[in-house]
Amino acid sequence: MSLLPTTNTRSSPTSFDGSRRHRRSSRSIPLIIRRLFRFPQMDFEFALWQMGYLMIAPRRVYRNIYYHKQTKNQWARDDPAFLVLLASLLCGKWHFSFLVVDLTETAPVSAVAWGLVYGLGTMGILRAMLFMVLVDFILVGSLVATFSWFVTNRFLTHNHMAHAVDQQVEWAYAFDVHCNSFFPLFLVLYVLQFCFMPLLQRSNWISLFVGNTMYFVATVWYIYGTFLGFNALPFLVHTELFLYPIVICVILYVASLFGLNISQHVLAIYFG
């Protein structure tokens, strides 16, 4: 009896090439996108920890990127938990549990709460959800991230050693910076503003002052968070340039106090 195999057990060149192309195409998709719907693999506890410290000690959040760079060889997140959590907060209800403090509450936030107050109906609330997530958060954030990514790589990169490998800001990291900066803005303009609606709807100077101050604080907080995000990268220089728009914000804020109620105008655009 022959001891040689009667069939060829090796993979054919065609199947090998196909599997290699599949692996290459899967590698070309960012890991965070591939994990977007794998909820059991997401670290929501760490994402909540980041959200808490973005409010009380944002520099501590960016200190962790050094460990991430050493272990994952990239500055950007590879876990979409923060992104999913923030999008969920924009849409509807969520349970908060920050840090080691056992503080849990259910809060109707953003699209659902605003839609119920303004009587938008089911379809109106759905449109508000899509607008807040896709336009306010993702589209505007992508534009800001693209602009900051281009500016940092074109004008602010600097290598301290002559023979060091050139480092570049990843677009995904620029979007991470936007996400981190957007969270305090979300709390001020989507949650706190909602709580002050009875006051903000009045036609007096106190209403104007409180509403405009909220938008001023949220904008400055976003700008400062963006500065912290890029200032944390050791190969960038003159990142204080990201703070310069605060001067423009101060001028516009002071000018708005003479009669322009920003809150009422923005809410009229959103909810008619």
Coordinates of C-alpha atoms in Angstrom, one line a residue:
M1 CA 0.0 0.0 0.0
S2 CA 1.3 3.4 -1.0
L3 CA 2.4 5.7 1.9
L4 CA 2.2 8.9 -0.2
P5 CA -0.9 11.0 0.2
T6 CA -3.4 10.7 -2.6
T7 CA -4.6 14.4 -2.3
N8 CA -2.8 17.6 -2.1
T9 CA -3.3 18.9 1.5
R10 CA -1.6 22.2 0.9
S11 CA -3.7 25.3 0.2
S12 CA -3.8 26.4 -3.4
P13 CA -2.1 29.7 -4.4
T14 CA -5.5 31.2 -5.1
S15 CA -6.9 30.5 -1.6
F16 CA -3.7 31.6 0.0
D17 CA -3.7 34.9 -1.9
G18 CA -7.4 35.4 -1.0
S19 CA -6.8 34.9 2.7
R20 CA -3.7 37.2 2.6
R21 CA -5.8 39.9 0.9
H22 CA -8.5 39.5 3.5
R23 CA -6.0 39.9 6.4
R24 CA -4.5 43.0 4.7
S25 CA -7.9 44.6 4.2
S26 CA -8.9 43.9 7.8
R27 CA -5.6 45.5 9.0
S28 CA -6.3 48.6 6.9
I29 CA -9.5 49.2 8.9
P30 CA -8.7 51.1 12.2
L31 CA -9.0 48.8 15.2
I32 CA -11.4 51.2 16.9
I33 CA -13.8 50.9 14.0
R34 CA -13.6 47.1 14.0
R35 CA -14.4 47.1 17.8
L36 CA -17.2 49.6 17.5
F37 CA -20.0 47.0 18.0
R38 CA -18.1 44.6 20.3
F39 CA -19.6 45.9 23.5
P40 CA -18.3 43.1 25.8
Q41 CA -14.7 44.0 24.8
M42 CA -15.2 47.7 25.7
D43 CA -13.8 49.1 28.9
F44 CA -16.7 51.4 30.0
E45 CA -15.3 51.7 33.5
F46 CA -12.1 53.3 32.2
A47 CA -14.1 55.5 29.9
L48 CA -16.2 56.8 32.9
W49 CA -13.0 57.3 34.8
Q50 CA -11.7 59.5 32.0
M51 CA -14.9 61.5 31.9
G52 CA -14.7 62.1 35.6
Y53 CA -11.1 63.3 35.5
L54 CA -11.7 65.5 32.4
M55 CA -13.8 67.6 34.8
I56 CA -11.5 67.8 37.8
A57 CA -8.0 67.0 36.5
P58 CA -7.8 66.8 32.7
R59 CA -4.0 66.6 32.6
R60 CA -4.1 63.3 34.4
V61 CA -6.1 61.8 31.5
Y62 CA -3.5 62.8 29.0
R63 CA -0.7 61.4 31.2
N64 CA -2.0 58.0 30.4
I65 CA -1.3 58.4 26.7
Y66 CA 2.4 57.8 27.3
Y67 CA 1.6 54.3 28.7
H68 CA -0.7 53.7 25.7
K69 CA 2.0 54.8 23.3
Q70 CA 4.5 52.4 24.8
T71 CA 2.2 49.4 24.9
K72 CA 0.1 49.9 21.7
N73 CA 2.5 52.0 19.7
Q74 CA -0.1 54.7 18.9
W75 CA -1.3 57.8 20.6
A76 CA -4.9 57.4 19.8
R77 CA -7.4 55.2 21.6
D78 CA -8.1 51.7 20.3
D79 CA -11.1 51.2 22.5
P80 CA -14.3 52.9 21.3
A81 CA -16.0 52.9 24.8
F82 CA -15.6 56.6 25.3
L83 CA -17.0 57.4 21.9
V84 CA -20.0 55.0 22.4
L85 CA -20.6 56.4 25.9
L86 CA -20.6 60.0 24.7
A87 CA -22.9 59.3 21.8
S88 CA -25.3 57.5 24.1
L89 CA -25.3 60.5 26.4
L90 CA -26.2 62.7 23.5
C91 CA -29.1 60.5 22.6
G92 CA -31.0 59.6 25.7
K93 CA -30.8 58.2 29.2
W94 CA -27.7 56.8 30.9
H95 CA -26.6 55.6 34.3
F96 CA -23.7 57.6 35.8
S97 CA -21.1 56.1 38.1
F98 CA -18.0 58.2 38.4
L99 CA -14.7 57.2 40.0
V100 CA -14.7 55.4 43.3
V101 CA -17.7 57.4 44.6
D102 CA -20.9 55.3 44.5
L103 CA -23.0 58.0 42.9
T104 CA -25.5 56.5 40.5
E105 CA -28.4 58.3 39.0
T106 CA -30.6 58.1 35.9
A107 CA -30.7 61.3 33.9
P108 CA -32.8 62.1 30.8
V109 CA -30.2 64.0 28.8
S110 CA -29.9 65.7 25.5
A111 CA -32.1 64.7 22.5
V112 CA -34.8 62.9 24.5
A113 CA -35.1 65.5 27.2
W114 CA -35.0 68.5 24.8
G115 CA -37.5 66.8 22.5
L116 CA -40.0 66.1 25.3
V117 CA -39.8 69.7 26.5
Y118 CA -40.3 71.1 23.0
G119 CA -42.9 68.6 22.1
L120 CA -41.1 67.3 19.0
G121 CA -42.8 63.9 18.9
T122 CA -41.2 60.6 18.1
M123 CA -39.8 61.5 14.7
G124 CA -38.7 64.9 15.9
I125 CA -36.8 63.3 18.8
L126 CA -35.2 60.9 16.4
R127 CA -34.1 63.7 14.1
A128 CA -32.7 65.6 17.1
M129 CA -30.7 62.5 18.1
L130 CA -29.3 62.1 14.6
F131 CA -28.5 65.8 14.4
M132 CA -26.7 66.0 17.8
V133 CA -24.7 62.8 17.2
L134 CA -23.9 63.0 13.4
V135 CA -23.6 66.8 13.0
D136 CA -22.8 68.4 16.4
F137 CA -20.5 65.6 17.6
I138 CA -19.1 63.7 14.6
L139 CA -19.2 66.1 11.6
V140 CA -18.1 69.2 13.4
G141 CA -15.6 67.1 15.4
S142 CA -14.2 65.6 12.2
L143 CA -13.7 69.1 10.7
V144 CA -12.0 70.4 13.9
A145 CA -9.8 67.3 14.1
T146 CA -8.8 67.6 10.5
F147 CA -7.9 71.2 10.9
S148 CA -5.9 70.6 14.1
W149 CA -4.2 67.5 12.6
F150 CA -3.1 69.5 9.5
V151 CA -1.9 72.5 11.5
T152 CA 0.1 70.4 14.0
N153 CA 1.7 68.2 11.4
R154 CA 2.5 71.1 9.1
F155 CA 3.7 73.7 11.5
L156 CA 4.2 72.4 15.0
T157 CA 6.1 69.2 14.8
H158 CA 9.7 69.2 16.0
N159 CA 12.2 66.4 16.5
H160 CA 14.7 67.0 19.3
M161 CA 17.2 64.4 18.0
A162 CA 18.7 64.6 14.5
H163 CA 18.6 60.8 14.0
A164 CA 15.2 60.2 15.6
V165 CA 12.3 58.9 13.6
D166 CA 9.9 61.6 12.5
Q167 CA 6.7 61.5 14.5
Q168 CA 3.3 62.7 13.3
V169 CA 0.0 63.5 15.0
E170 CA -2.5 60.7 14.1
W171 CA -5.8 61.9 12.8
A172 CA -7.5 59.5 15.2
Y173 CA -5.6 61.2 18.1
A174 CA -6.8 64.6 16.9
F175 CA -10.4 63.2 17.0
D176 CA -9.8 61.8 20.5
V177 CA -8.8 65.3 21.6
H178 CA -12.1 66.6 20.2
C179 CA -14.0 63.9 22.1
N180 CA -12.3 64.7 25.4
S181 CA -12.9 68.5 24.9
F182 CA -16.5 67.9 23.8
F183 CA -17.5 66.2 27.1
P184 CA -17.3 69.3 29.3
L185 CA -19.0 71.3 26.5
F186 CA -21.8 68.7 26.5
L187 CA -22.3 69.0 30.2
V188 CA -22.6 72.8 30.0
L189 CA -24.6 73.2 26.9
Y190 CA -26.7 70.0 26.7
V191 CA -27.3 69.3 30.4
L192 CA -26.8 72.5 32.5
Q193 CA -28.5 74.7 29.9
F194 CA -31.5 72.3 30.0
C195 CA -31.7 72.7 33.8
F196 CA -31.7 76.5 33.4
M197 CA -34.3 76.7 30.7
P198 CA -37.0 78.4 32.7
L199 CA -34.6 81.3 33.4
L200 CA -33.0 81.4 29.9
Q201 CA -36.4 81.8 28.2
R202 CA -37.1 85.0 29.9
S203 CA -36.4 88.3 28.2
N204 CA -34.2 90.2 30.7
W205 CA -30.6 90.9 31.1
I206 CA -30.0 88.2 33.8
S207 CA -31.2 85.6 31.3
L208 CA -28.9 87.0 28.7
F209 CA -26.0 87.1 31.1
V210 CA -26.4 83.5 32.3
G211 CA -27.0 82.0 28.8
N212 CA -24.1 83.8 27.2
T213 CA -21.8 82.9 30.1
M214 CA -22.7 79.2 29.6
Y215 CA -21.7 79.4 26.0
F216 CA -18.5 81.4 26.8
V217 CA -17.4 78.9 29.5
A218 CA -18.2 75.9 27.3
T219 CA -16.2 77.3 24.3
V220 CA -13.2 78.3 26.5
W221 CA -13.3 74.9 28.1
Y222 CA -13.3 73.2 24.7
I223 CA -10.3 75.3 23.5
Y224 CA -8.4 74.7 26.7
G225 CA -9.0 70.9 26.4
T226 CA -7.8 71.0 22.9
F227 CA -4.6 72.8 24.0
L228 CA -4.0 70.2 26.7
G229 CA -4.4 67.3 24.3
F230 CA -1.8 68.5 21.9
N231 CA 0.5 70.0 24.6
A232 CA 0.8 66.4 25.9
L233 CA 2.6 65.2 22.8
P234 CA 6.4 65.6 23.3
F235 CA 7.2 66.3 19.7
L236 CA 5.0 69.3 19.3
V237 CA 6.1 72.9 19.9
H238 CA 4.3 76.2 20.4
T239 CA 1.0 74.4 21.2
E240 CA 0.0 77.6 23.1
L241 CA -1.2 78.8 19.7
F242 CA -4.4 76.8 20.4
L243 CA -5.2 79.1 23.3
Y244 CA -5.2 82.3 21.2
P245 CA -8.9 81.9 20.1
I246 CA -9.8 82.5 23.7
V247 CA -9.0 86.2 23.2
I248 CA -11.6 86.3 20.4
C249 CA -14.1 84.5 22.6
V250 CA -13.6 87.1 25.4
I251 CA -14.2 90.0 22.9
L252 CA -17.3 88.4 21.5
Y253 CA -18.6 87.5 24.9
V254 CA -18.3 91.1 26.2
A255 CA -19.9 92.4 23.0
S256 CA -22.8 90.0 23.3
L257 CA -23.7 91.3 26.8
F258 CA -25.0 94.4 25.2
G259 CA -28.1 92.8 23.8
L260 CA -27.5 89.4 21.9
N261 CA -29.0 86.4 23.8
I262 CA -26.9 83.6 22.3
S263 CA -28.9 80.9 24.1
Q264 CA -32.3 81.9 22.8
H265 CA -30.9 82.3 19.2
V266 CA -29.3 78.8 19.3
L267 CA -32.4 77.1 20.8
A268 CA -34.6 78.8 18.2
I269 CA -32.4 77.4 15.4
Y270 CA -32.4 73.9 16.9
F271 CA -36.1 73.6 18.0
G272 CA -37.8 76.4 16.2

